[in-house]
Structures are given as C-alpha cells and as structure tokens.
Amino acid sequence: MKMNVILAAGALAVSAVAATAQDRDSWPSSITIGTGSQGGTYFGYGSGFGAMITEALGVNAGAEITGGPVQNVTLVETGEHQLGFVTLGPADEARKGESPLMPGVPHENVRALFPMYQTPLQAAVLASSDIESFQDMAGKRVGVGPAGGTSATYWTRFFENAEGYDGVKISNAGGSDTAGQLKDGLIDAFVYAAGLPTGAYAQLAVENDVRFISMDQDTLDAMMEIVPAMAPFTIPANTYEDQPDDLQTVSLWNFAIAHQDMPDSLAYEITALAMENHDRMVTNHAAAKETLAENVLKNQVIPFHPGAVKWFEENGHQIPDNLK
C-alpha cells in the first residue's frame, strides 16, 4: 500500500510538471467542488480528488457538502461552484429547463469533463423488519436521502407514480443521518442512490443486522418507465456485509461538470489528472474503478468542455460534433 501511494504521488508530480507549461494567468486561485452528503460517494470521491488538484495543479480545491446532483448542476450553472458532480438524469433535465431549483431556466452553461462511475439505486431495512420487497414499503416511513439529490429526486418520483405505493411517507436527510434514523427506528426503510460501496450502507451493515432489497422485474420496469435514463444494474454479492446474493437494480452514470467559462487549459489539466491517475482515483473511492476514458461516451446529453475534448481526442477518443 505504501509503495502504491509513492507511485501515485510520482504520477501526480508528472502531471504537475505538464501543468506548469500552461498559461495560468486566467486560472482561479481556488475552486469549489459540489459533492453531496457525508456518507455518500460524492463526498469521499470529491474530497480525494480535490486533494489531487491542490497537490498537482497548485489550485486550492475544496469539496463542499451539497444536496447532490440537482443542486450541483445549478451551482455550476450560476458560477457559484467551478466544478461539480452530477448524474446524467438531473443534468439532462436541468439542461432542458426542468430543474426543480430553477424551473423554466435551461442550464446552458454546464459542460462535461470526465466520466466518474455508475450510481445504482439501493435499498436496505433492518433484518427484524417485515419489509421483504419494495411493494412492502407501501404505507411505511422511507428515508430517501437529501432533498435535491439523485436519490430523493428519483425515489420520490417512483413512490408517487408507481402503482401500489400508497401512503409512503418520505423522509429527507443525508446518507449517514438516514442510516442512523433507520437504526433508531425513526424510519422503516432506507433507499438511496450512490456509487459502490456506499459508506452509509457499509457502516450500517457492520453495526446492525441488515436486509438488502433486490428489485423484481415489475419494479425494474416501473422505475425505467418513470426514469428513462435508468439502465439495469447488478450489485455484486458481498458488496456489503449481510448481502450474500447479487442485487438487481437500476443505475445512472455520473460525470464531473464545469462552467463553460472555465479556462480551457485548466479543464484540460483537471481531466488529465482524473484520467491519467486511475490507481490514485481508486484510493479516493472504490467507485472510481469506472473512472476510465473508455466510458466518456456514456454521456450523450451534456456538451463537453473544449479542454476535456482536447484531452480525449489527443488520447484516441473521438467526441461527436453534437457534444462539443
């Protein structure tokens, strides 16, 4: 492990040398990264990546706790944050002017930088619960994560629109807080959306006897009809304690975004940093195993920043004209 850290630091040093050749006059002295709640994947991923930016590029980068993608895309659109993490569903809706935070205002200033990982929808209850399927959540108190996040957006939409879920009482809180509410009996189920493994679930399963809920085909079909951007996904067995079997669910891709006014050279270096230091990215969070250049075209909805386009095309990944 120590040798891996040394090698990762060396790789970052190479990136930093390349960065000094760029014209830095237009670079900000600091940037804020919009992430998500503590206990969610965005915050761990973003904290680690912010440290990489600070170390390699000399720009002070800090991860800020937010409500998640719905808020992040608006914070980047308005220029309050320079960098943010989004799932493609909320980002696409915001691009069309359908953001619940700024309804009727197309978010036309956001640009994609690089692929992150897939966010699967997940669900857990205490093992003592009588909830054994999603249908059993009707009439129950269900924690869906922080308001404005991918989880709250799409789980709430599901419970409000799918048949058979009358009387579900929605609770909003951060990932770690929601896990605590389940443990304390304040809610009956904890449904979420975050990369694997999700810290809040991992800690919950270590400290309690937990049952993870898999989607049956009817639930999968209902979710993909309500949210067309979703795709089937399998959570591998033993991702968490108390999870001996694969779990069937759906997922959305995550991408890092920036404002279109970010200097091209800075967008290029940030993209290069993420794409050229895979081992270090995975030490930030295991979900970064999918942070690979080959996944760049999983995004078909957000135009790419010119700086990111330059890096990908220099490295053999052609970006379609409609995404430039």
PDB file of N, CA and C in Angstrom, residues 31-35 49 53 61 72 75-76 81-85 113-114 256-259 262 270:
ATOM      1  N   ILE A  31     -10.911  26.596  -6.274  1.00  0.00           N
ATOM      2  CA  ILE A  31     -12.170  26.156  -6.849  1.00  0.00           C
ATOM      3  C   ILE A  31     -12.938  25.358  -5.800  1.00  0.00           C
ATOM      4  N   THR A  32     -14.255  25.397  -5.913  1.00  0.00           N
ATOM      5  CA  THR A  32     -15.128  24.633  -5.025  1.00  0.00           C
ATOM      6  C   THR A  32     -15.766  23.506  -5.818  1.00  0.00           C
ATOM      7  N   ILE A  33     -15.741  22.310  -5.240  1.00  0.00           N
ATOM      8  CA  ILE A  33     -16.316  21.130  -5.885  1.00  0.00           C
ATOM      9  C   ILE A  33     -17.627  20.793  -5.194  1.00  0.00           C
ATOM     10  N   GLY A  34     -18.734  20.848  -5.911  1.00  0.00           N
ATOM     11  CA  GLY A  34     -20.019  20.450  -5.355  1.00  0.00           C
ATOM     12  C   GLY A  34     -20.126  18.941  -5.313  1.00  0.00           C
ATOM     13  N   THR A  35     -20.333  18.372  -4.131  1.00  0.00           N
ATOM     14  CA  THR A  35     -20.352  16.918  -3.976  1.00  0.00           C
ATOM     15  C   THR A  35     -21.747  16.447  -3.546  1.00  0.00           C
ATOM     16  N   PHE A  49     -10.320  13.828  -4.719  1.00  0.00           N
ATOM     17  CA  PHE A  49      -9.949  14.457  -5.979  1.00  0.00           C
ATOM     18  C   PHE A  49      -9.549  15.914  -5.764  1.00  0.00           C
ATOM     19  N   ILE A  53      -6.080  17.787  -7.018  1.00  0.00           N
ATOM     20  CA  ILE A  53      -6.000  19.051  -7.759  1.00  0.00           C
ATOM     21  C   ILE A  53      -5.073  20.023  -7.049  1.00  0.00           C
ATOM     22  N   ALA A  61      -8.400  23.358  -4.014  1.00  0.00           N
ATOM     23  CA  ALA A  61      -9.694  22.778  -4.373  1.00  0.00           C
ATOM     24  C   ALA A  61     -10.327  22.146  -3.149  1.00  0.00           C
ATOM     25  N   ASN A  72     -26.037  20.608  -7.524  1.00  0.00           N
ATOM     26  CA  ASN A  72     -24.712  20.824  -8.109  1.00  0.00           C
ATOM     27  C   ASN A  72     -24.786  21.427  -9.505  1.00  0.00           C
ATOM     28  N   LEU A  75     -25.554  25.052  -9.155  1.00  0.00           N
ATOM     29  CA  LEU A  75     -24.427  25.805  -8.602  1.00  0.00           C
ATOM     30  C   LEU A  75     -23.350  26.050  -9.657  1.00  0.00           C
ATOM     31  N   VAL A  76     -23.125  25.057 -10.527  1.00  0.00           N
ATOM     32  CA  VAL A  76     -22.160  25.254 -11.619  1.00  0.00           C
ATOM     33  C   VAL A  76     -22.739  26.184 -12.675  1.00  0.00           C
ATOM     34  N   HIS A  81     -20.182  27.457  -8.005  1.00  0.00           N
ATOM     35  CA  HIS A  81     -19.167  26.420  -7.919  1.00  0.00           C
ATOM     36  C   HIS A  81     -18.495  26.293  -9.280  1.00  0.00           C
ATOM     37  N   GLN A  82     -17.209  25.983  -9.257  1.00  0.00           N
ATOM     38  CA  GLN A  82     -16.466  25.841 -10.509  1.00  0.00           C
ATOM     39  C   GLN A  82     -16.482  24.409 -11.037  1.00  0.00           C
ATOM     40  N   LEU A  83     -16.730  23.462 -10.146  1.00  0.00           N
ATOM     41  CA  LEU A  83     -16.699  22.048 -10.500  1.00  0.00           C
ATOM     42  C   LEU A  83     -17.797  21.354  -9.715  1.00  0.00           C
ATOM     43  N   GLY A  84     -18.432  20.367 -10.314  1.00  0.00           N
ATOM     44  CA  GLY A  84     -19.491  19.654  -9.615  1.00  0.00           C
ATOM     45  C   GLY A  84     -19.659  18.257 -10.158  1.00  0.00           C
ATOM     46  N   PHE A  85     -20.336  17.420  -9.377  1.00  0.00           N
ATOM     47  CA  PHE A  85     -20.620  16.057  -9.781  1.00  0.00           C
ATOM     48  C   PHE A  85     -22.123  15.909 -10.004  1.00  0.00           C
ATOM     49  N   LEU A 113     -16.775  17.168 -18.118  1.00  0.00           N
ATOM     50  CA  LEU A 113     -15.318  16.991 -18.112  1.00  0.00           C
ATOM     51  C   LEU A 113     -14.937  15.527 -18.302  1.00  0.00           C
ATOM     52  N   PHE A 114     -15.369  14.644 -17.385  1.00  0.00           N
ATOM     53  CA  PHE A 114     -14.936  13.251 -17.486  1.00  0.00           C
ATOM     54  C   PHE A 114     -15.943  12.326 -16.815  1.00  0.00           C
ATOM     55  N   ALA A 256     -18.308  14.474 -14.043  1.00  0.00           N
ATOM     56  CA  ALA A 256     -17.867  15.748 -13.493  1.00  0.00           C
ATOM     57  C   ALA A 256     -18.194  16.837 -14.501  1.00  0.00           C
ATOM     58  N   ILE A 257     -18.673  17.981 -14.000  1.00  0.00           N
ATOM     59  CA  ILE A 257     -19.018  19.096 -14.866  1.00  0.00           C
ATOM     60  C   ILE A 257     -18.307  20.361 -14.407  1.00  0.00           C
ATOM     61  N   ALA A 258     -18.183  21.302 -15.335  1.00  0.00           N
ATOM     62  CA  ALA A 258     -17.617  22.617 -15.042  1.00  0.00           C
ATOM     63  C   ALA A 258     -18.423  23.660 -15.799  1.00  0.00           C
ATOM     64  N   HIS A 259     -18.254  24.915 -15.423  1.00  0.00           N
ATOM     65  CA  HIS A 259     -18.874  26.017 -16.168  1.00  0.00           C
ATOM     66  C   HIS A 259     -18.138  26.196 -17.488  1.00  0.00           C
ATOM     67  N   MET A 262     -14.763  28.074 -17.572  1.00  0.00           N
ATOM     68  CA  MET A 262     -13.501  27.584 -17.006  1.00  0.00           C
ATOM     69  C   MET A 262     -12.437  27.636 -18.097  1.00  0.00           C
ATOM     70  N   ILE A 270      -7.468  19.252 -15.377  1.00  0.00           N
ATOM     71  CA  ILE A 270      -8.322  18.527 -14.433  1.00  0.00           C
ATOM     72  C   ILE A 270      -8.751  17.197 -15.041  1.00  0.00           C
TER      73      ILE A 270
END
